[in-house]
Tab-separated table of C-alpha atoms in Angstrom:
chain	number	residue	atom	x	y	z
Y	35	MET	CA	-31.295	-7.603	-30.929
Y	36	LEU	CA	-27.660	-7.508	-31.613
Y	37	GLN	CA	-27.589	-3.825	-30.731
Y	38	ASN	CA	-29.500	-4.690	-27.588
Y	39	GLY	CA	-26.830	-7.558	-26.652
Y	40	ARG	CA	-24.121	-5.257	-27.214
Y	41	ALA	CA	-25.351	-2.426	-25.134
Y	42	ALA	CA	-26.061	-4.991	-22.343
Y	43	ARG	CA	-22.797	-6.162	-22.526
Y	44	ARG	CA	-21.128	-2.483	-22.439
Y	45	GLN	CA	-23.486	-1.792	-19.467
Y	46	THR	CA	-21.879	-5.136	-17.545
Y	47	MET	CA	-18.455	-4.129	-18.174
Y	48	ARG	CA	-19.380	-0.529	-16.991
Y	49	ALA	CA	-20.497	-2.215	-13.712
Y	50	ILE	CA	-17.434	-4.016	-13.204
Y	51	ARG	CA	-15.244	-1.855	-10.858
Y	52	PRO	CA	-12.756	-4.060	-8.972
Y	53	GLN	CA	-11.741	-3.133	-5.733
Y	54	ARG	CA	-8.114	-2.171	-5.468
Y	55	ASP	CA	-6.166	-4.193	-3.173
Y	56	PRO	CA	-5.120	-2.241	-0.169
Y	57	ALA	CA	-2.299	-4.568	1.088
Y	58	VAL	CA	0.634	-2.670	-0.295
Y	59	VAL	CA	-0.798	0.761	1.383
Y	60	LEU	CA	-1.560	-1.114	4.550
Y	61	LEU	CA	2.134	-2.815	4.691
Y	62	ALA	CA	3.632	0.663	3.705
Y	63	ILE	CA	1.834	2.189	6.910
Y	64	ALA	CA	3.203	-0.673	9.063
Y	65	TRP	CA	6.671	0.024	8.020
Y	66	VAL	CA	6.333	3.761	8.442
Y	67	GLY	CA	5.164	3.031	12.131
Y	68	ALA	CA	8.335	1.107	12.681
Y	69	ALA	CA	10.227	4.057	11.552
Y	70	ALA	CA	8.206	5.932	14.065
Y	71	VAL	CA	9.053	3.761	17.022
Y	72	LEU	CA	12.590	3.659	15.927
Y	73	SER	CA	12.712	7.320	15.999
Y	74	LEU	CA	11.906	7.144	19.592
Y	75	TRP	CA	15.073	5.387	20.456
Y	76	TRP	CA	16.788	8.307	18.240
Y	77	GLN	CA	15.565	11.005	20.028
Y	78	ASN	CA	16.572	9.677	23.335
Y	79	THR	CA	19.852	8.706	22.177
Y	80	ALA	CA	22.543	11.691	22.260
Y	81	VAL	CA	25.417	9.639	21.534
Y	82	VAL	CA	25.968	6.011	20.338
Y	83	HIS	CA	28.966	4.843	22.537
Y	84	MET	CA	31.587	2.141	20.946
Y	85	ASP	CA	31.879	-0.092	24.074
Y	86	THR	CA	30.487	-3.311	23.789
Y	87	ALA	CA	27.787	-2.778	26.648
Y	88	GLU	CA	26.223	-0.015	25.032
Y	89	TRP	CA	25.912	-1.640	21.970
Y	90	LEU	CA	24.293	-4.674	23.336
Y	91	VAL	CA	22.022	-2.509	25.712
Y	92	GLY	CA	21.227	-0.118	22.717
Y	93	ALA	CA	20.311	-3.505	20.819
Y	94	GLY	CA	18.275	-4.269	23.490
Y	95	ARG	CA	16.424	-1.166	23.537
Y	96	ILE	CA	15.630	-1.132	19.834
Y	97	THR	CA	14.501	-4.451	19.566
Y	98	GLY	CA	12.238	-4.150	22.653
Y	99	LEU	CA	10.577	-1.220	21.179
Y	100	LEU	CA	10.135	-3.025	17.908
Y	101	GLY	CA	8.996	-6.202	19.903
Y	102	GLY	CA	6.313	-4.058	21.497
Y	103	TYR	CA	5.188	-2.329	18.275
Y	104	MET	CA	4.855	-5.780	16.731
Y	105	ILE	CA	3.044	-7.058	19.663
Y	106	ALA	CA	0.272	-4.197	19.041
Y	107	LEU	CA	0.234	-5.385	15.319
Y	108	VAL	CA	-0.631	-8.673	16.261
Y	109	VAL	CA	-3.229	-7.800	18.494
Y	110	LEU	CA	-4.706	-5.556	15.826
Y	111	LEU	CA	-4.574	-8.491	13.146
Y	112	MET	CA	-6.424	-10.882	15.882
Y	113	ALA	CA	-9.459	-8.185	15.993
Y	114	ARG	CA	-11.198	-9.154	12.685
Y	115	VAL	CA	-11.590	-5.641	11.676
Y	116	PRO	CA	-14.113	-5.678	8.662
Y	117	ALA	CA	-11.969	-3.345	6.467
Y	118	LEU	CA	-9.081	-5.822	6.878
Y	119	GLU	CA	-11.053	-9.420	6.883
Y	120	ARG	CA	-13.257	-8.068	3.646
Y	121	ARG	CA	-10.791	-5.883	1.626
Y	122	VAL	CA	-7.396	-7.927	2.248
Y	123	GLY	CA	-9.039	-11.439	2.965
Y	124	SER	CA	-9.236	-13.519	5.900
Y	125	ASP	CA	-6.503	-15.917	4.838
Y	126	ARG	CA	-3.862	-13.279	4.334
Y	127	VAL	CA	-4.830	-11.619	7.451
Y	128	THR	CA	-4.186	-14.614	9.097
Y	129	ARG	CA	-1.051	-15.021	7.507
Y	130	TRP	CA	0.142	-11.716	8.527
Y	131	HIS	CA	-0.622	-12.319	11.882
Y	132	ALA	CA	1.153	-15.453	12.132
Y	133	MET	CA	4.274	-13.665	10.482
Y	134	SER	CA	3.844	-10.798	12.745
Y	135	GLY	CA	3.918	-13.099	15.831
Y	136	ARG	CA	7.015	-14.891	14.760
Y	137	TYR	CA	8.443	-11.379	14.556
Y	138	ALA	CA	7.464	-10.188	17.527
Y	139	ILE	CA	8.649	-13.429	19.414
Y	140	CYS	CA	12.037	-12.904	17.734
Y	141	LEU	CA	12.349	-9.456	18.391
Y	142	ILE	CA	11.404	-10.061	22.434
Y	143	VAL	CA	13.836	-12.848	22.866
Y	144	THR	CA	16.828	-10.793	21.338
Y	145	HIS	CA	15.690	-7.743	23.513
Y	146	VAL	CA	15.952	-10.110	26.614
Y	147	VAL	CA	19.180	-11.679	25.631
Y	148	MET	CA	20.737	-8.464	24.347
Y	149	THR	CA	19.474	-6.192	27.409
Y	150	VAL	CA	20.401	-8.947	30.066
Y	151	TRP	CA	23.777	-9.533	28.534
Y	152	GLY	CA	24.415	-5.774	28.297
Y	153	TYR	CA	23.794	-5.296	31.907
Y	154	SER	CA	25.838	-7.934	33.056
Y	155	VAL	CA	28.741	-6.594	30.879
Y	156	GLN	CA	28.144	-2.973	32.725
Y	157	ALA	CA	28.077	-4.646	36.132
Y	158	ASP	CA	30.632	-6.938	35.733
Y	159	THR	CA	28.322	-9.884	36.687
Y	160	GLY	CA	27.541	-12.989	35.263
Y	161	VAL	CA	24.365	-13.475	33.101
Y	162	VAL	CA	22.394	-15.681	35.287
Y	163	GLU	CA	22.906	-13.338	38.375
Y	164	GLN	CA	21.991	-10.535	36.350
Y	165	THR	CA	18.692	-12.003	35.026
Y	166	VAL	CA	17.693	-12.661	38.648
Y	167	THR	CA	18.402	-9.063	39.252
Y	168	VAL	CA	16.625	-7.488	36.509
Y	169	VAL	CA	13.502	-9.960	37.180
Y	170	VAL	CA	13.505	-9.512	40.810
Y	171	ASP	CA	14.746	-5.545	41.457
Y	172	PHE	CA	13.258	-3.723	38.126
Y	173	PRO	CA	9.681	-2.405	38.013
Y	174	GLU	CA	6.929	-4.757	36.396
Y	175	MET	CA	9.354	-7.458	35.528
Y	176	ILE	CA	7.942	-10.247	37.149
Y	177	LYS	CA	4.858	-9.698	35.418
Y	178	ALA	CA	6.818	-8.979	32.358
Y	179	THR	CA	8.438	-12.118	32.422
Y	180	ILE	CA	5.444	-14.360	33.022
Y	181	GLY	CA	4.007	-12.701	29.841
Y	182	THR	CA	7.136	-13.171	27.983
Y	183	GLY	CA	6.753	-17.155	28.999
Y	184	LEU	CA	3.170	-17.186	27.650
Y	185	LEU	CA	4.041	-15.612	24.435
Y	186	LEU	CA	6.816	-18.218	23.854
Y	187	PHE	CA	4.439	-20.989	24.951
Y	188	ILE	CA	2.031	-19.468	22.225
Y	189	GLY	CA	4.580	-19.467	19.740
Y	190	PHE	CA	5.471	-23.181	20.234
Y	191	VAL	CA	1.754	-24.631	20.219
Y	192	SER	CA	1.493	-22.536	17.114
Y	193	ALA	CA	4.231	-23.911	15.299
Y	194	GLY	CA	2.957	-25.881	12.221
Y	195	MET	CA	4.362	-29.279	13.364
Y	196	VAL	CA	2.801	-28.767	16.893
Y	197	ARG	CA	-0.594	-27.234	15.550
Y	198	ARG	CA	-1.320	-29.849	13.039
Y	199	LYS	CA	-1.388	-32.646	16.211
Y	200	MET	CA	-3.689	-30.318	17.966
Y	201	ALA	CA	-7.524	-30.053	18.153
Y	202	TYR	CA	-8.588	-26.583	16.677
Y	203	GLU	CA	-10.615	-26.138	19.743
Y	204	THR	CA	-7.630	-26.646	22.074
Y	205	TRP	CA	-5.094	-24.439	20.026
Y	206	TYR	CA	-8.043	-21.726	19.729
Y	207	TYR	CA	-8.595	-21.374	23.562
Y	208	LEU	CA	-4.634	-21.531	24.120
Y	209	HIS	CA	-4.089	-18.744	21.623
Y	210	LEU	CA	-6.237	-16.471	23.635
Y	211	LEU	CA	-3.737	-16.401	26.258
Y	212	THR	CA	-2.095	-13.890	24.098
Y	213	TYR	CA	-4.027	-11.293	25.509
Y	214	VAL	CA	-3.066	-12.302	29.000
Y	215	ALA	CA	0.664	-11.998	27.938
Y	216	VAL	CA	0.236	-8.908	26.246
Y	217	TYR	CA	-1.273	-7.270	29.381
Y	218	LEU	CA	1.383	-8.719	31.431
Y	219	THR	CA	4.301	-7.169	29.327
Y	220	PHE	CA	2.746	-3.748	28.588
Y	221	TRP	CA	3.474	-2.296	31.843
Y	222	HIS	CA	7.040	-2.969	32.272
Y	223	GLN	CA	7.633	-1.221	28.712
Y	224	LEU	CA	6.587	2.157	30.415
Y	225	ALA	CA	8.198	1.451	33.773
Y	226	THR	CA	11.450	0.451	32.677
Y	227	GLY	CA	11.778	1.788	28.921
Y	228	ALA	CA	14.147	4.882	28.888
Y	229	GLU	CA	12.191	6.197	25.661
Y	230	PHE	CA	8.953	6.387	27.832
Y	231	VAL	CA	10.136	7.232	31.353
Y	232	ALA	CA	11.358	10.640	30.662
Y	233	TYR	CA	9.036	11.329	27.809
Y	234	SER	CA	5.381	11.817	28.467
Y	235	THR	CA	4.653	12.367	24.797
Y	236	ALA	CA	6.001	9.036	23.949
Y	237	ARG	CA	3.909	7.522	26.949
Y	238	THR	CA	0.848	9.070	25.474
Y	239	VAL	CA	1.806	7.749	21.873
Y	240	TRP	CA	2.108	4.312	23.227
Y	241	TYR	CA	-0.816	4.713	25.404
Y	242	ALA	CA	-2.697	5.515	22.259
Y	243	LEU	CA	-1.364	2.895	20.275
Y	244	TYR	CA	-2.442	-0.084	22.657
Y	245	GLY	CA	-5.719	1.841	23.591
Y	246	ALA	CA	-6.659	1.925	19.991
Y	247	VAL	CA	-5.877	-1.557	19.140
Y	248	GLY	CA	-7.539	-2.749	22.590
Y	249	ALA	CA	-10.647	-0.727	21.554
Y	250	LEU	CA	-11.020	-2.298	18.139
Y	251	LEU	CA	-10.299	-5.697	19.665
Y	252	LEU	CA	-13.167	-5.072	22.126
Y	253	TRP	CA	-15.473	-4.100	19.725
Y	254	TYR	CA	-15.199	-6.229	16.856
Y	255	ARG	CA	-14.398	-9.561	18.818
Y	256	VAL	CA	-17.154	-8.952	21.663
Y	257	LEU	CA	-19.427	-6.253	21.288
Y	258	ALA	CA	-20.392	-6.178	17.681
Y	259	PRO	CA	-20.972	-10.221	17.661
Y	260	VAL	CA	-23.045	-9.678	20.729
Y	261	ARG	CA	-25.441	-7.082	18.939
Y	262	LEU	CA	-25.448	-8.911	15.804
Y	263	ASN	CA	-26.938	-11.998	17.240
Y	264	LEU	CA	-29.296	-10.244	19.705
Y	265	TRP	CA	-30.590	-8.407	16.731
Y	266	HIS	CA	-30.880	-11.341	14.140
Y	267	ARG	CA	-31.797	-14.014	16.501
Y	268	MET	CA	-30.535	-16.782	14.265
Y	269	ARG	CA	-31.892	-20.399	14.564
Y	270	VAL	CA	-31.220	-23.904	12.757
Y	271	GLU	CA	-34.385	-24.023	10.224
Y	272	SER	CA	-33.537	-27.508	8.906
Y	273	THR	CA	-30.581	-29.810	7.481
Y	274	VAL	CA	-30.566	-31.439	4.291
Y	275	ASP	CA	-28.256	-34.114	3.029
Y	276	GLU	CA	-26.744	-33.111	-0.329
Y	277	ALA	CA	-24.045	-35.884	-0.844
Y	278	PRO	CA	-22.266	-38.527	1.069
Y	279	GLY	CA	-20.701	-37.032	3.861
Y	280	VAL	CA	-22.119	-33.406	2.748
Y	281	VAL	CA	-24.926	-31.660	4.498
Y	282	SER	CA	-26.472	-28.229	3.999
Y	283	VAL	CA	-27.520	-26.139	7.093
Y	284	LEU	CA	-30.292	-23.609	6.810
Y	285	ILE	CA	-30.757	-20.987	9.065
Y	286	SER	CA	-33.373	-18.668	9.841
Y	287	GLY	CA	-33.207	-15.213	11.556
Y	288	ARG	CA	-34.707	-11.666	11.187
Y	289	ARG	CA	-33.664	-9.176	8.663
Y	290	LEU	CA	-30.519	-11.096	7.654
Y	291	HIS	CA	-30.274	-8.864	4.650
Y	292	ARG	CA	-28.898	-6.380	7.217
Y	293	LEU	CA	-25.825	-8.283	7.775
Y	294	GLY	CA	-24.495	-7.279	4.213
Y	295	ALA	CA	-23.371	-10.519	3.436
Y	296	GLU	CA	-22.247	-11.216	-0.156
Y	297	ALA	CA	-21.865	-14.333	-2.174
Y	298	GLY	CA	-18.279	-15.846	-1.606
Y	299	GLN	CA	-18.183	-14.628	2.053
Y	300	PHE	CA	-18.266	-16.750	5.087
Y	301	PHE	CA	-19.409	-16.680	8.984
Y	302	ARG	CA	-17.861	-18.103	11.973
Y	303	TRP	CA	-20.311	-20.076	13.028
Y	304	ARG	CA	-20.970	-21.603	16.683
Y	305	PHE	CA	-24.064	-23.840	17.524
Y	306	LEU	CA	-25.403	-23.771	20.852
Y	307	THR	CA	-25.905	-27.356	21.529
Y	308	LYS	CA	-24.198	-30.104	23.334
Y	309	GLY	CA	-20.536	-30.537	21.961
Y	310	LEU	CA	-20.689	-27.661	19.792
Y	311	ARG	CA	-21.281	-24.640	21.734
Y	312	TRP	CA	-17.556	-24.107	22.550
Y	313	SER	CA	-16.278	-24.049	19.321
Y	314	ALA	CA	-16.760	-21.767	16.293
Y	315	ASN	CA	-15.533	-22.675	12.574
Y	316	PRO	CA	-15.715	-20.972	9.440
Y	317	TYR	CA	-18.111	-22.085	6.855
Y	318	SER	CA	-19.054	-20.213	3.396
Y	319	LEU	CA	-22.724	-19.299	2.431
Y	320	SER	CA	-23.629	-21.785	-0.176
Y	321	ALA	CA	-26.260	-19.613	-1.829
Y	322	PRO	CA	-26.902	-16.077	-1.790
Y	323	PRO	CA	-28.358	-14.885	1.542
Y	324	ARG	CA	-32.199	-13.797	1.662
Y	325	PRO	CA	-33.911	-11.503	3.963
Y	326	ASN	CA	-34.518	-14.204	6.438
Y	327	LEU	CA	-32.759	-17.399	5.724
Y	328	MET	CA	-29.035	-18.197	4.876
Y	329	ARG	CA	-27.400	-21.581	3.749
Y	330	ILE	CA	-24.175	-23.176	4.510
Y	331	THR	CA	-23.006	-26.552	2.965
Y	332	VAL	CA	-20.500	-28.394	4.921
Y	333	LYS	CA	-18.213	-31.378	4.001
Y	334	ALA	CA	-17.608	-33.862	7.155
Y	335	VAL	CA	-13.922	-33.581	7.554
Y	336	GLY	CA	-13.686	-33.243	11.421
Y	337	ARG	CA	-15.551	-33.702	14.762
Y	338	HIS	CA	-17.313	-30.183	14.371
Y	339	SER	CA	-18.404	-30.503	10.806
Y	340	THR	CA	-19.353	-34.130	11.014
Y	341	ALA	CA	-21.766	-33.189	13.958
Y	342	LEU	CA	-23.631	-30.497	11.676
Y	343	SER	CA	-25.855	-33.455	10.178
Y	344	ARG	CA	-27.145	-34.073	13.571
Y	345	LEU	CA	-28.443	-30.454	14.488
Y	346	GLU	CA	-32.026	-30.307	15.580
Y	347	PRO	CA	-34.436	-27.652	14.000
Y	348	GLY	CA	-34.548	-24.553	16.444
Y	349	THR	CA	-30.881	-24.877	17.761
Y	350	ARG	CA	-29.507	-21.771	18.428
Y	351	VAL	CA	-27.112	-20.101	16.077
Y	352	TRP	CA	-24.012	-17.513	17.128
Y	353	ALA	CA	-22.304	-16.252	14.161
Y	354	GLU	CA	-19.509	-13.550	13.550
Y	355	GLY	CA	-19.150	-12.045	10.348
Y	356	PRO	CA	-19.346	-11.817	7.332
Y	357	TYR	CA	-15.866	-12.340	6.502
Y	358	GLY	CA	-13.771	-12.681	3.131
Y	359	ALA	CA	-12.725	-10.982	0.132
Y	360	MET	CA	-13.213	-13.693	-2.493
Y	361	THR	CA	-16.617	-11.402	-3.794
Y	362	ALA	CA	-17.717	-10.021	-7.008
Y	363	GLY	CA	-15.990	-6.842	-6.077
Y	364	ARG	CA	-12.460	-8.585	-7.055
Y	365	ARG	CA	-13.756	-9.122	-10.485
Y	366	SER	CA	-12.071	-7.284	-13.307
Y	367	ARG	CA	-12.961	-8.947	-16.727
Y	368	ASN	CA	-16.438	-9.847	-18.135
Y	369	LYS	CA	-15.439	-13.441	-18.256
Y	370	VAL	CA	-15.012	-15.474	-15.319
Y	371	LEU	CA	-13.765	-18.912	-14.741
Y	372	LEU	CA	-14.642	-20.763	-11.279
Y	373	ILE	CA	-12.707	-23.741	-10.034
Y	374	ALA	CA	-13.836	-25.796	-7.147
Y	375	GLY	CA	-12.928	-28.898	-5.497
Y	376	GLY	CA	-14.506	-30.670	-2.725
Y	377	ALA	CA	-16.142	-28.459	-0.146
Y	378	GLY	CA	-14.790	-25.412	-1.847
Y	379	ILE	CA	-17.844	-25.448	-4.267
Y	380	THR	CA	-19.840	-23.707	-1.524
Y	381	PRO	CA	-18.708	-20.134	-2.016
Y	382	LEU	CA	-18.261	-20.588	-5.750
Y	383	ARG	CA	-21.879	-22.177	-5.973
Y	384	ALA	CA	-23.076	-18.770	-4.646
Y	385	LEU	CA	-21.073	-16.774	-6.959
Y	386	PHE	CA	-22.393	-19.000	-10.126
Y	387	GLU	CA	-25.506	-17.565	-9.580
Y	388	THR	CA	-24.975	-14.118	-8.653
Y	389	LEU	CA	-21.910	-12.708	-10.692
Y	390	PRO	CA	-22.982	-10.276	-13.311
Y	391	GLY	CA	-22.288	-11.582	-16.872
Y	392	GLY	CA	-23.994	-12.371	-20.157
Y	393	PRO	CA	-24.470	-15.569	-21.939
Y	394	GLY	CA	-20.945	-17.689	-22.269
Y	395	ASP	CA	-19.341	-15.334	-19.741
Y	396	LEU	CA	-19.416	-17.603	-16.738
Y	397	THR	CA	-17.504	-21.310	-16.367
Y	398	LEU	CA	-17.525	-23.394	-13.691
Y	399	LEU	CA	-15.201	-26.626	-13.371
Y	400	TYR	CA	-15.836	-29.010	-10.399
Y	401	ARG	CA	-13.120	-31.328	-9.486
Y	402	ALA	CA	-14.206	-34.378	-7.183
Y	403	SER	CA	-13.136	-37.950	-6.397
Y	404	LYS	CA	-16.475	-39.280	-7.997
Y	405	THR	CA	-19.633	-38.139	-9.301
Y	406	GLN	CA	-21.543	-39.031	-6.008
Y	407	ASP	CA	-19.520	-36.218	-4.559
Y	408	LEU	CA	-20.758	-33.753	-6.767
Y	409	ALA	CA	-22.575	-31.757	-4.139
Y	410	LEU	CA	-25.477	-29.268	-5.139
Y	411	TRP	CA	-24.999	-30.740	-9.017
Y	412	SER	CA	-28.632	-30.513	-9.637
Y	413	GLU	CA	-28.763	-26.764	-8.619
Y	414	LEU	CA	-25.585	-25.967	-10.595
Y	415	LYS	CA	-26.985	-27.313	-13.770
Y	416	GLU	CA	-30.332	-25.347	-13.484
Y	417	ILE	CA	-28.104	-22.213	-12.659
Y	418	ALA	CA	-26.301	-23.020	-15.618
Y	419	ARG	CA	-29.136	-23.388	-17.744
Y	420	ASN	CA	-30.930	-20.303	-16.652
Y	421	ARG	CA	-27.609	-18.442	-17.445
Y	422	ASP	CA	-26.394	-19.890	-20.248
Y	423	ALA	CA	-23.135	-20.742	-18.425
Y	424	GLN	CA	-20.747	-23.434	-18.953
Y	425	LEU	CA	-20.776	-26.118	-16.566
Y	426	MET	CA	-18.183	-29.321	-16.331
Y	427	TYR	CA	-16.632	-31.642	-13.980
Y	428	ALA	CA	-13.591	-33.705	-13.442
Y	429	VAL	CA	-13.500	-37.164	-11.444
Y	430	ASN	CA	-10.940	-39.903	-10.994
Y	431	GLY	CA	-11.507	-42.686	-13.508
Y	432	PRO	CA	-12.722	-46.114	-12.676
Y	433	ASP	CA	-9.004	-47.159	-12.045
Y	434	GLY	CA	-8.717	-44.224	-9.382
Y	435	ALA	CA	-6.643	-42.359	-11.948
Y	436	ARG	CA	-6.607	-38.758	-11.208
Y	437	PRO	CA	-7.599	-36.190	-13.945
Y	438	GLU	CA	-4.596	-33.343	-13.740
Y	439	ILE	CA	-5.684	-29.560	-14.236
Y	440	THR	CA	-2.867	-28.338	-16.682
Y	441	ALA	CA	-2.652	-25.259	-18.832
Y	442	GLU	CA	-2.987	-27.319	-21.756
Y	443	ARG	CA	-6.075	-28.903	-20.892
Y	444	LEU	CA	-7.826	-25.200	-19.638
Y	445	LYS	CA	-6.811	-23.660	-23.038
Y	446	GLU	CA	-8.677	-26.446	-24.945
Y	447	VAL	CA	-11.531	-25.656	-22.939
Y	448	LEU	CA	-11.257	-22.055	-22.474
Y	449	PRO	CA	-8.919	-20.763	-25.562
Y	450	ASP	CA	-9.033	-17.278	-24.255
Y	451	ILE	CA	-8.462	-18.212	-20.743
Y	452	ASP	CA	-5.645	-15.706	-20.448
Y	453	SER	CA	-8.673	-13.007	-20.711
Y	454	HIS	CA	-10.701	-14.284	-17.689
Y	455	ASP	CA	-10.915	-13.704	-14.048
Y	456	VAL	CA	-10.497	-16.910	-12.044
Y	457	TYR	CA	-12.016	-17.879	-8.781
Y	458	LEU	CA	-10.470	-20.903	-6.905
Y	459	CYS	CA	-11.533	-22.526	-4.022
Y	460	GLY	CA	-10.561	-26.345	-2.676
Y	461	PRO	CA	-8.293	-28.282	-0.828
Y	462	PRO	CA	-4.428	-26.909	-0.966
Y	463	GLY	CA	-3.246	-29.546	-3.293
Y	464	LEU	CA	-6.076	-28.533	-5.785
Y	465	ALA	CA	-5.248	-24.982	-5.390
Y	466	GLU	CA	-1.684	-25.197	-5.867
Y	467	GLU	CA	-1.924	-27.392	-8.945
Y	468	SER	CA	-4.591	-24.944	-10.495
Y	469	TYR	CA	-2.621	-22.038	-9.699
Y	470	GLN	CA	0.233	-23.079	-11.516
Y	471	ALA	CA	-1.796	-24.250	-14.438
Y	472	LEU	CA	-3.314	-20.821	-14.798
Y	473	ARG	CA	-0.121	-18.956	-14.294
Y	474	GLU	CA	1.228	-21.143	-17.178
Y	475	ALA	CA	-2.062	-20.511	-19.395
Y	476	GLY	CA	-1.226	-16.757	-19.293
Y	477	VAL	CA	-3.626	-15.803	-16.285
Y	478	PRO	CA	-1.891	-12.917	-14.276
Y	479	SER	CA	-1.543	-13.582	-10.415
Y	480	ARG	CA	-3.523	-10.488	-9.937
Y	481	ARG	CA	-6.818	-12.023	-11.731
Y	482	ILE	CA	-6.542	-15.233	-9.539
Y	483	HIS	CA	-8.824	-14.934	-6.541
Y	484	HIS	CA	-8.298	-17.623	-4.008
Y	485	GLU	CA	-8.764	-17.709	-0.021
Y	486	SER	CA	-7.895	-20.384	2.046
Y	487	PHE	CA	-9.893	-21.942	5.075
Y	488	GLU	CA	-6.776	-23.991	6.535
Y	489	MET	CA	-6.706	-21.609	9.457
């Protein structure tokens, strides 16, 4: 029996082949692309003159090229390409998108200011007069001005302070104006950019860049979701109350296993009923998908999530996905700790059931305000019993005192915690607290797997 147990453990270890994080390679490719874009300016600039006007116009050309390149990256990161969403992680792709958007706006503003300023120095006119001349007389500039204004508006409503005061649905539909802005600003690059006017190869490359990004956007944001939903025909099977303010939605469909969804992943769900059809929110699978059934478990924290408890059986469901990189593929060690807080239990419950491992390899720590809020607890206990896994919870005391997750307490529970992989999902406060405690306990950051749904 001992030999069989060791053989099983060796087999499990051989099965653990963690996916390599492609982020470094992708960022390197992005920088190479930026360098290639700068080479367009270099090849088209025979001499760098020392006078102020030439310096200003040159800076405007460089920032314009880089701004156009960054806009293409912004759109690419909006396309929800599965290779990015599933390998890099949706939350990190979202952060890259936001960061790229900020860089793009800064570059575009600098491009406008430097170019107009340089032209005004060359023509010996005022900046305001030169601005009017550029907008009115230069080809495609009226459309570009409108597009630039839209980009600035989108950047404003996406700023944290403004975004937090705005309904998600309102922000989402305003954000779609990005596509209009990109279309309006694209044409003036080819009509007025010195790098493109005289060089057909540069124009071809620019068309190819934007054409490829547009094709990915069309396929993954429009055509692929239409194909998915027409084929799988998903509907609400039933709803189940799991805890105060927590409801599970069972979703039926045909051949759902063909979706390729894994435990730990999520879909963006749109329920085609009154009040919900115009918004799509991300919810994780709370159980391993079956051939004809999937389940999400949602905590009521907003208008959309609160309304799910009132869904009627038979309601049509429109889904996009699966997305997310917090899957078994991230695992690199035999032992795993799962730390869940609040609604973060949903993806971890599915992982708790499906992660490979022998007796004693899995531990789940569930953080909640009170025991009544421990959703899916009976299922978790059954999984722990069947898998010989360790299941713990931490709730506030009778006086409301909140138990802290510290490195010392984690080491008391798991003395060898530094040899674990850790999956972490919960509110931002819990995630930050747990991450710091895990690092202090000796767990490397590369083995702390976390995905945020604060989108």
